[in-house]
Amino acid sequence: MTGSGDRPETASDKRAIRLAMKAALQQADPSTSTTLCDRLYARLRTLAPSRIACVWPMPDEVDLRPLSHRLHEQGWQILMPETPPKGSPLLFRQWDPDCPMREGRFGTVCPDGPIDVPDVVLVPMLAFDRRGYRLGYGGGYYDRTLAALPDACAIGYAFSVQEVPHIPVGPFDVPLPVIVTEKEDIIPAENLQP
């Protein structure tokens, strides 16, 4: 077993998908971020304004900054993650358009604001499948965070080019209830097995 609890062959398969997706994302059209943000907004506007965890983008990721501004204008409290030492869940700090930002771990950027707890978590990913399984960067931060926030509404998001036929899953992988792309909202069937 690896440190994530994955069997060696599962860990190897995940590494291969990560490498393929990093290359695919460099070819993705960044303008599709706008369409994806519009689709996320349409899904979120059915909820009462609350505390939502967005993400400041890294290179080649979906850019949620326009969505963060739009939601902030609609009365949502925007939180952004701070990456703590490995083995811990993410911390979420309050963000507003005028707050100072600072560099975090692994090239991330986070607000220099108070810590808060989100009601809704937008979950980034490198790859996903139609069963709702996602593949992140390999640190397990979102897996630990979602396990620590069982009442939070989790919504995955990615470009449609990040879909793969099958994400290999380990013992701690849990499917997301919904994944939003620039083309569609994917609601995995409840009875699909890994």
Coordinates of N, CA and C in Angstrom, one line a residue:
M1 N 0.8 -1.2 0.0 CA 0.0 0.0 0.0 C 0.9 1.2 0.0
T2 N 0.4 2.3 -0.6 CA 1.1 3.6 -0.6 C 0.6 4.4 0.6
G3 N 1.2 5.6 0.8 CA 0.8 6.5 1.9 C -0.7 6.9 1.8
S4 N -1.3 6.9 0.6 CA -2.7 7.3 0.5 C -3.6 6.1 0.8
G5 N -3.1 4.9 1.0 CA -3.9 3.7 1.2 C -4.2 3.0 -0.1
D6 N -3.7 3.6 -1.3 CA -3.9 3.0 -2.6 C -3.0 1.8 -2.7
R7 N -3.5 0.8 -3.4 CA -2.6 -0.3 -3.8 C -1.6 0.2 -4.8
P8 N -0.4 -0.4 -5.0 CA 0.6 0.2 -5.9 C 0.2 0.3 -7.3
E9 N -0.6 -0.6 -7.8 CA -1.1 -0.5 -9.2 C -2.1 0.7 -9.4
T10 N -2.9 0.9 -8.3 CA -3.9 2.0 -8.4 C -3.1 3.3 -8.3
A11 N -2.1 3.4 -7.5 CA -1.3 4.6 -7.4 C -0.6 4.9 -8.7
S12 N -0.1 3.8 -9.4 CA 0.6 4.0 -10.7 C -0.4 4.5 -11.7
D13 N -1.6 3.9 -11.8 CA -2.6 4.3 -12.7 C -3.0 5.8 -12.5
K14 N -3.1 6.2 -11.3 CA -3.4 7.6 -11.0 C -2.3 8.5 -11.5
R15 N -1.0 8.1 -11.3 CA 0.1 8.9 -11.7 C 0.1 9.1 -13.2
A16 N -0.3 8.1 -14.0 CA -0.3 8.1 -15.4 C -1.4 9.1 -15.9
I17 N -2.6 9.1 -15.2 CA -3.7 10.0 -15.6 C -3.3 11.4 -15.3
R18 N -2.6 11.6 -14.1 CA -2.2 13.0 -13.8 C -1.3 13.6 -14.8
L19 N -0.3 12.8 -15.3 CA 0.6 13.2 -16.3 C -0.1 13.6 -17.6
A20 N -1.1 12.7 -18.0 CA -1.8 12.9 -19.3 C -2.7 14.2 -19.1
M21 N -3.3 14.4 -18.0 CA -4.2 15.6 -17.8 C -3.4 16.9 -17.7
K22 N -2.2 16.9 -17.1 CA -1.4 18.1 -17.1 C -1.1 18.5 -18.5
A23 N -0.8 17.6 -19.4 CA -0.5 17.9 -20.8 C -1.8 18.3 -21.5
A24 N -2.9 17.7 -21.3 CA -4.2 18.1 -21.9 C -4.6 19.5 -21.5
L25 N -4.4 19.8 -20.2 CA -4.8 21.1 -19.8 C -4.0 22.3 -20.4
Q26 N -2.8 22.0 -20.8 CA -2.0 23.1 -21.5 C -2.6 23.4 -22.9
Q27 N -3.4 22.5 -23.4 CA -4.1 22.7 -24.7 C -5.5 23.2 -24.5
A28 N -6.1 23.3 -23.3 CA -7.4 23.7 -23.1 C -7.6 25.1 -23.4
D29 N -8.8 25.5 -23.9 CA -9.1 26.9 -24.3 C -9.5 27.6 -23.0
P30 N -8.7 28.6 -22.5 CA -9.0 29.3 -21.2 C -10.3 30.0 -21.3
S31 N -10.9 30.3 -22.5 CA -12.1 31.1 -22.5 C -13.3 30.2 -22.0
T32 N -13.1 28.9 -22.0 CA -14.2 28.1 -21.5 C -14.4 28.2 -20.0
S33 N -13.5 28.9 -19.3 CA -13.6 29.2 -17.9 C -14.9 30.0 -17.7
T34 N -15.1 31.0 -18.6 CA -16.3 31.9 -18.4 C -17.6 31.1 -18.5
T35 N -17.7 30.2 -19.5 CA -18.9 29.4 -19.6 C -19.1 28.5 -18.4
L36 N -18.0 27.9 -17.9 CA -18.0 27.0 -16.8 C -18.5 27.8 -15.5
C37 N -18.0 29.0 -15.4 CA -18.4 29.9 -14.2 C -19.9 30.2 -14.3
D38 N -20.4 30.5 -15.5 CA -21.8 30.7 -15.7 C -22.6 29.5 -15.3
R39 N -22.2 28.3 -15.7 CA -22.9 27.1 -15.3 C -22.9 26.9 -13.8
L40 N -21.7 27.1 -13.2 CA -21.6 27.0 -11.7 C -22.6 28.0 -11.0
Y41 N -22.6 29.2 -11.5 CA -23.4 30.3 -11.0 C -24.9 29.9 -11.0
A42 N -25.3 29.3 -12.2 CA -26.7 28.9 -12.4 C -27.1 27.8 -11.3
R43 N -26.2 26.9 -11.1 CA -26.4 25.9 -10.1 C -26.5 26.5 -8.7
L44 N -25.5 27.4 -8.4 CA -25.4 27.9 -7.0 C -26.6 28.9 -6.7
R45 N -27.1 29.6 -7.7 CA -28.1 30.6 -7.4 C -29.4 30.1 -6.8
T46 N -29.6 28.7 -6.9 CA -30.7 28.1 -6.3 C -30.6 27.9 -4.8
L47 N -29.3 28.1 -4.3 CA -29.1 28.0 -2.9 C -29.1 29.4 -2.3
A48 N -29.5 29.5 -1.0 CA -29.4 30.8 -0.3 C -28.0 31.2 -0.1
P49 N -27.7 32.5 -0.2 CA -26.3 32.9 0.0 C -25.8 32.4 1.3
S50 N -24.6 31.8 1.2 CA -23.9 31.3 2.4 C -22.4 31.4 2.2
R51 N -21.7 30.6 2.9 CA -20.2 30.6 2.8 C -19.8 29.6 1.8
I52 N -19.1 30.1 0.8 CA -18.7 29.2 -0.3 C -17.2 29.2 -0.5
A53 N -16.6 28.0 -0.6 CA -15.2 27.9 -0.8 C -14.9 27.8 -2.3
C54 N -14.3 28.8 -2.8 CA -13.9 28.9 -4.2 C -12.4 28.6 -4.2
V55 N -11.7 28.8 -5.3 CA -10.3 28.5 -5.4 C -9.6 29.6 -6.3
W56 N -8.5 30.1 -5.9 CA -7.7 31.0 -6.7 C -6.9 30.1 -7.6
P57 N -7.0 30.3 -9.0 CA -6.5 29.3 -9.9 C -5.0 29.3 -10.0
M58 N -4.5 28.1 -10.2 CA -3.1 27.9 -10.6 C -3.1 27.9 -12.1
P59 N -1.9 27.9 -12.7 CA -1.8 27.9 -14.2 C -2.6 26.7 -14.8
D60 N -3.3 26.9 -15.9 CA -4.0 25.9 -16.6 C -5.3 25.4 -15.9
E61 N -5.6 26.0 -14.8 CA -6.8 25.6 -14.1 C -8.0 26.5 -14.5
V62 N -9.2 26.0 -14.2 CA -10.4 26.8 -14.4 C -10.3 28.1 -13.5
D63 N -10.5 29.2 -14.1 CA -10.4 30.5 -13.4 C -11.7 30.9 -12.7
L64 N -11.9 30.7 -11.4 CA -13.1 31.0 -10.7 C -13.1 32.4 -10.2
R65 N -12.1 33.3 -10.5 CA -12.2 34.6 -9.9 C -13.4 35.4 -10.4
P66 N -13.8 35.4 -11.7 CA -15.0 36.1 -12.0 C -16.3 35.6 -11.2
L67 N -16.4 34.3 -11.0 CA -17.5 33.7 -10.2 C -17.4 34.2 -8.8
S68 N -16.2 34.3 -8.2 CA -16.0 34.7 -6.9 C -16.5 36.2 -6.7
H69 N -16.2 37.0 -7.7 CA -16.6 38.4 -7.6 C -18.2 38.5 -7.8
R70 N -18.7 37.7 -8.7 CA -20.2 37.7 -8.9 C -20.9 37.2 -7.7
L71 N -20.5 36.2 -7.1 CA -21.1 35.7 -5.8 C -21.0 36.6 -4.7
H72 N -19.8 37.3 -4.6 CA -19.6 38.3 -3.5 C -20.6 39.4 -3.7
E73 N -20.8 39.9 -4.9 CA -21.8 40.9 -5.2 C -23.2 40.5 -4.8
Q74 N -23.5 39.2 -4.9 CA -24.8 38.7 -4.5 C -25.0 38.3 -3.1
G75 N -24.0 38.7 -2.2 CA -24.1 38.5 -0.8 C -23.5 37.2 -0.2
W76 N -22.8 36.4 -1.1 CA -22.2 35.2 -0.6 C -20.9 35.6 0.2
Q77 N -20.5 34.9 1.2 CA -19.2 35.0 1.9 C -18.3 34.1 1.1
I78 N -17.3 34.6 0.5 CA -16.3 33.8 -0.3 C -15.1 33.4 0.6
L79 N -14.8 32.2 0.6 CA -13.7 31.6 1.3 C -12.7 31.0 0.2
M80 N -11.4 31.1 0.5 CA -10.5 30.4 -0.4 C -9.5 29.6 0.5
P81 N -9.0 28.5 -0.1 CA -8.2 27.6 0.7 C -6.8 28.0 1.0
E82 N -6.3 27.6 2.1 CA -4.9 27.7 2.5 C -4.5 26.3 2.7
T83 N -3.3 26.0 2.0 CA -2.8 24.6 2.1 C -1.9 24.4 3.3
P84 N -2.4 23.7 4.3 CA -1.6 23.4 5.5 C -0.5 22.3 5.3
P85 N 0.2 22.0 6.3 CA 1.2 20.9 6.1 C 0.4 19.6 5.7
K86 N 1.1 18.7 5.0 CA 0.5 17.5 4.5 C -0.1 16.7 5.6
G87 N -1.2 16.1 5.3 CA -1.9 15.2 6.3 C -3.0 16.0 7.0
S88 N -3.2 17.3 6.7 CA -4.2 18.1 7.4 C -5.3 18.5 6.3
P89 N -6.5 18.7 6.8 CA -7.5 19.3 5.8 C -7.2 20.7 5.5
L90 N -7.7 21.2 4.4 CA -7.5 22.6 4.1 C -8.1 23.6 5.1
L91 N -7.5 24.7 5.2 CA -8.1 25.8 6.0 C -8.7 26.8 5.0
F92 N -9.8 27.4 5.4 CA -10.5 28.4 4.5 C -10.5 29.8 5.1
R93 N -10.0 30.7 4.3 CA -9.9 32.1 4.7 C -10.9 33.0 4.0
Q94 N -11.4 34.0 4.7 CA -12.4 34.9 4.1 C -11.7 35.7 3.0
W95 N -12.4 35.9 1.9 CA -11.9 36.7 0.8 C -12.9 37.8 0.4
D96 N -12.4 38.9 0.0 CA -13.2 39.9 -0.7 C -12.3 40.6 -1.7
P97 N -12.9 41.3 -2.7 CA -12.1 41.8 -3.8 C -11.0 42.7 -3.4
D98 N -11.1 43.3 -2.2 CA -10.0 44.2 -1.7 C -9.0 43.6 -0.7
C99 N -9.2 42.4 -0.4 CA -8.3 41.8 0.6 C -6.9 41.5 0.1
P100 N -5.9 41.6 0.9 CA -4.6 41.2 0.4 C -4.5 39.7 0.2
M101 N -3.7 39.3 -0.7 CA -3.5 37.9 -1.0 C -2.0 37.6 -0.7
R102 N -1.7 36.3 -0.3 CA -0.3 35.9 -0.1 C -0.1 34.6 -0.7
E103 N 1.2 34.3 -0.9 CA 1.6 33.0 -1.4 C 1.5 31.9 -0.4
G104 N 1.0 30.8 -0.9 CA 0.9 29.6 0.0 C 1.8 28.5 -0.5
R105 N 1.5 27.3 0.0 CA 2.3 26.2 -0.4 C 2.0 25.7 -1.8
F106 N 3.0 25.1 -2.5 CA 2.8 24.5 -3.8 C 2.4 25.5 -4.9
G107 N 2.8 26.7 -4.7 CA 2.4 27.7 -5.7 C 1.0 28.3 -5.6
T108 N 0.3 28.0 -4.5 CA -1.0 28.5 -4.4 C -1.0 29.9 -3.9
V109 N -2.2 30.6 -3.9 CA -2.3 31.9 -3.4 C -3.6 31.9 -2.6
C110 N -3.6 32.5 -1.4 CA -4.7 32.6 -0.5 C -4.9 33.9 0.1
P111 N -6.1 34.3 0.5 CA -6.4 35.5 1.2 C -5.7 35.6 2.5
D112 N -5.4 36.8 2.9 CA -4.8 37.0 4.3 C -5.9 37.5 5.2
G113 N -7.0 36.6 5.3 CA -8.1 37.0 6.1 C -8.4 36.0 7.2
P114 N -9.5 36.2 7.9 CA -9.9 35.3 9.0 C -10.3 33.9 8.5
I115 N -10.1 32.9 9.3 CA -10.5 31.5 9.0 C -12.0 31.4 9.2
D116 N -12.7 30.6 8.3 CA -14.1 30.4 8.4 C -14.3 29.0 7.9
V117 N -15.6 28.5 8.0 CA -16.0 27.1 7.6 C -17.0 27.3 6.5
P118 N -16.8 26.6 5.3 CA -17.7 26.8 4.2 C -19.0 25.9 4.4
D119 N -20.1 26.3 3.8 CA -21.3 25.5 3.6 C -21.3 24.8 2.3
V120 N -20.6 25.4 1.3 CA -20.5 24.9 0.0 C -19.0 24.8 -0.4
V121 N -18.6 23.7 -1.0 CA -17.2 23.6 -1.4 C -17.1 23.3 -2.9
L122 N -16.5 24.2 -3.6 CA -16.2 24.0 -5.0 C -14.9 23.2 -5.1
V123 N -15.0 22.0 -5.7 CA -13.8 21.1 -5.7 C -13.1 21.0 -7.0
P124 N -11.9 21.5 -7.1 CA -11.2 21.4 -8.4 C -10.6 20.0 -8.6
M125 N -10.2 19.7 -9.8 CA -9.7 18.3 -10.0 C -8.8 18.3 -11.3
L126 N -8.0 17.3 -11.4 CA -7.2 17.1 -12.7 C -8.0 16.2 -13.6
A127 N -8.8 15.3 -13.1 CA -9.6 14.4 -14.0 C -10.8 13.9 -13.2
F128 N -11.8 13.4 -14.0 CA -13.0 12.9 -13.3 C -13.6 11.8 -14.3
D129 N -14.5 11.0 -13.7 CA -15.3 10.1 -14.5 C -16.7 10.3 -14.2
R130 N -17.6 9.7 -14.9 CA -19.0 9.9 -14.8 C -19.6 9.2 -13.5
R131 N -18.8 8.4 -12.8 CA -19.3 7.9 -11.6 C -19.2 8.9 -10.4
G132 N -18.5 10.1 -10.7 CA -18.3 11.1 -9.7 C -17.0 11.1 -9.1
Y133 N -16.1 10.2 -9.5 CA -14.8 10.1 -8.9 C -13.9 11.1 -9.5
R134 N -13.0 11.7 -8.7 CA -12.1 12.8 -9.1 C -10.7 12.4 -8.8
L135 N -9.8 13.0 -9.6 CA -8.4 12.8 -9.3 C -7.8 14.2 -9.1
G136 N -7.2 14.4 -8.0 CA -6.6 15.7 -7.7 C -5.1 15.6 -7.9
Y137 N -4.3 16.5 -7.3 CA -2.9 16.5 -7.5 C -2.1 15.5 -6.7
G138 N -2.8 14.8 -5.8 CA -2.1 13.7 -5.1 C -1.8 13.9 -3.6
G139 N -2.2 15.1 -3.1 CA -1.9 15.4 -1.7 C -3.0 15.0 -0.8
G140 N -4.2 14.7 -1.3 CA -5.3 14.2 -0.5 C -6.0 15.3 0.3
Y141 N -5.7 16.6 0.0 CA -6.2 17.7 0.8 C -7.8 17.8 0.7
Y142 N -8.3 17.7 -0.5 CA -9.8 17.8 -0.6 C -10.5 16.5 -0.1
D143 N -9.8 15.4 -0.2 CA -10.4 14.2 0.4 C -10.5 14.3 1.9
R144 N -9.5 14.8 2.6 CA -9.5 15.0 4.0 C -10.5 16.2 4.4
T145 N -10.5 17.2 3.6 CA -11.4 18.3 3.8 C -12.8 18.0 3.8
L146 N -13.2 17.2 2.7 CA -14.6 16.8 2.6 C -15.0 15.9 3.7
A147 N -14.1 15.0 4.1 CA -14.4 14.1 5.2 C -14.6 14.8 6.5
A148 N -13.9 16.0 6.7 CA -14.0 16.8 7.9 C -15.2 17.7 7.8
L149 N -15.8 17.9 6.6 CA -17.0 18.7 6.5 C -18.2 17.9 5.9
P150 N -18.7 16.9 6.6 CA -19.7 16.0 6.0 C -21.0 16.7 5.6
D151 N -21.3 17.9 6.3 CA -22.5 18.6 6.0 C -22.4 19.6 4.8
A152 N -21.2 19.8 4.4 CA -21.0 20.8 3.3 C -21.5 20.2 2.0
C153 N -22.0 21.1 1.1 CA -22.4 20.7 -0.2 C -21.2 20.8 -1.1
A154 N -20.8 19.6 -1.7 CA -19.6 19.6 -2.5 C -20.0 19.5 -4.0
I155 N -19.4 20.4 -4.8 CA -19.6 20.5 -6.2 C -18.3 20.5 -6.9
G156 N -18.0 19.4 -7.7 CA -16.8 19.4 -8.5 C -17.0 20.2 -9.7
Y157 N -15.8 20.7 -10.2 CA -15.8 21.4 -11.5 C -14.6 21.1 -12.2
A158 N -14.7 21.1 -13.6 CA -13.5 20.8 -14.4 C -13.9 21.1 -15.9
F159 N -12.9 21.3 -16.7 CA -13.2 21.3 -18.2 C -13.6 20.0 -18.7
S160 N -14.5 19.9 -19.7 CA -15.0 18.6 -20.2 C -13.8 17.8 -20.7
V161 N -12.7 18.4 -21.2 CA -11.6 17.6 -21.6 C -10.9 16.8 -20.5
Q162 N -11.2 17.1 -19.3 CA -10.6 16.4 -18.2 C -11.4 15.1 -17.8
E163 N -12.4 14.8 -18.5 CA -13.2 13.6 -18.3 C -12.4 12.4 -18.8
V164 N -12.3 11.3 -18.1 CA -11.7 10.1 -18.5 C -12.7 9.0 -18.3
P165 N -12.5 7.8 -19.0 CA -13.5 6.8 -18.8 C -13.6 6.2 -17.4
H166 N -12.4 6.1 -16.7 CA -12.5 5.4 -15.4 C -11.3 6.0 -14.5
I167 N -11.7 6.5 -13.4 CA -10.7 6.9 -12.4 C -10.4 5.7 -11.5
P168 N -9.2 5.3 -11.3 CA -8.9 4.2 -10.4 C -9.1 4.7 -9.0
V169 N -9.8 3.9 -8.1 CA -10.1 4.4 -6.8 C -9.5 3.6 -5.7
G170 N -9.1 4.2 -4.6 CA -8.6 3.6 -3.5 C -9.6 3.6 -2.4
P171 N -9.2 3.1 -1.2 CA -10.1 2.9 -0.1 C -10.7 4.3 0.5
F172 N -10.0 5.4 0.2 CA -10.5 6.7 0.8 C -11.1 7.6 -0.2
D173 N -11.2 7.1 -1.5 CA -11.9 7.9 -2.5 C -13.4 7.8 -2.4
V174 N -14.0 9.0 -2.4 CA -15.5 9.1 -2.3 C -16.0 9.9 -3.5
P175 N -17.0 9.5 -4.2 CA -17.5 10.2 -5.4 C -18.2 11.5 -5.0
L176 N -18.1 12.5 -5.9 CA -18.8 13.7 -5.7 C -20.3 13.6 -6.2
P177 N -21.2 14.3 -5.5 CA -22.6 14.2 -5.9 C -22.9 14.9 -7.2
V178 N -22.1 15.9 -7.7 CA -22.3 16.6 -8.9 C -20.9 17.1 -9.4
I179 N -20.8 17.1 -10.7 CA -19.6 17.7 -11.4 C -20.1 18.6 -12.5
V180 N -19.6 19.8 -12.5 CA -20.1 20.8 -13.5 C -18.9 21.0 -14.5
T181 N -19.2 21.0 -15.8 CA -18.2 21.3 -16.8 C -18.8 22.5 -17.6
E182 N -18.1 23.0 -18.6 CA -18.6 24.0 -19.4 C -19.7 23.5 -20.3
K183 N -19.9 22.2 -20.4 CA -21.0 21.6 -21.3 C -22.2 21.1 -20.6
E184 N -22.0 20.6 -19.3 CA -23.1 19.9 -18.6 C -22.8 19.8 -17.1
D185 N -23.9 19.5 -16.4 CA -23.8 19.1 -15.0 C -24.0 17.5 -15.0
I186 N -23.0 16.9 -14.4 CA -23.0 15.4 -14.4 C -23.4 15.0 -13.0
I187 N -24.5 14.3 -12.9 CA -25.1 13.7 -11.6 C -24.9 12.2 -11.7
P188 N -23.8 11.7 -11.0 CA -23.6 10.3 -11.0 C -24.7 9.5 -10.4
A189 N -25.0 8.3 -11.0 CA -26.0 7.4 -10.5 C -25.6 6.9 -9.1
E190 N -26.5 6.9 -8.2 CA -26.2 6.5 -6.8 C -25.7 5.1 -6.7
N191 N -26.1 4.2 -7.6 CA -25.8 2.8 -7.4 C -24.5 2.3 -8.2
L192 N -23.8 3.2 -8.8 CA -22.6 2.8 -9.5 C -21.5 2.5 -8.5
Q193 N -20.8 1.4 -8.7 CA -19.7 1.0 -7.8 C -18.4 1.3 -8.4
P194 N -17.3 1.4 -7.6 CA -16.0 1.7 -8.1 C -15.5 0.6 -9.0

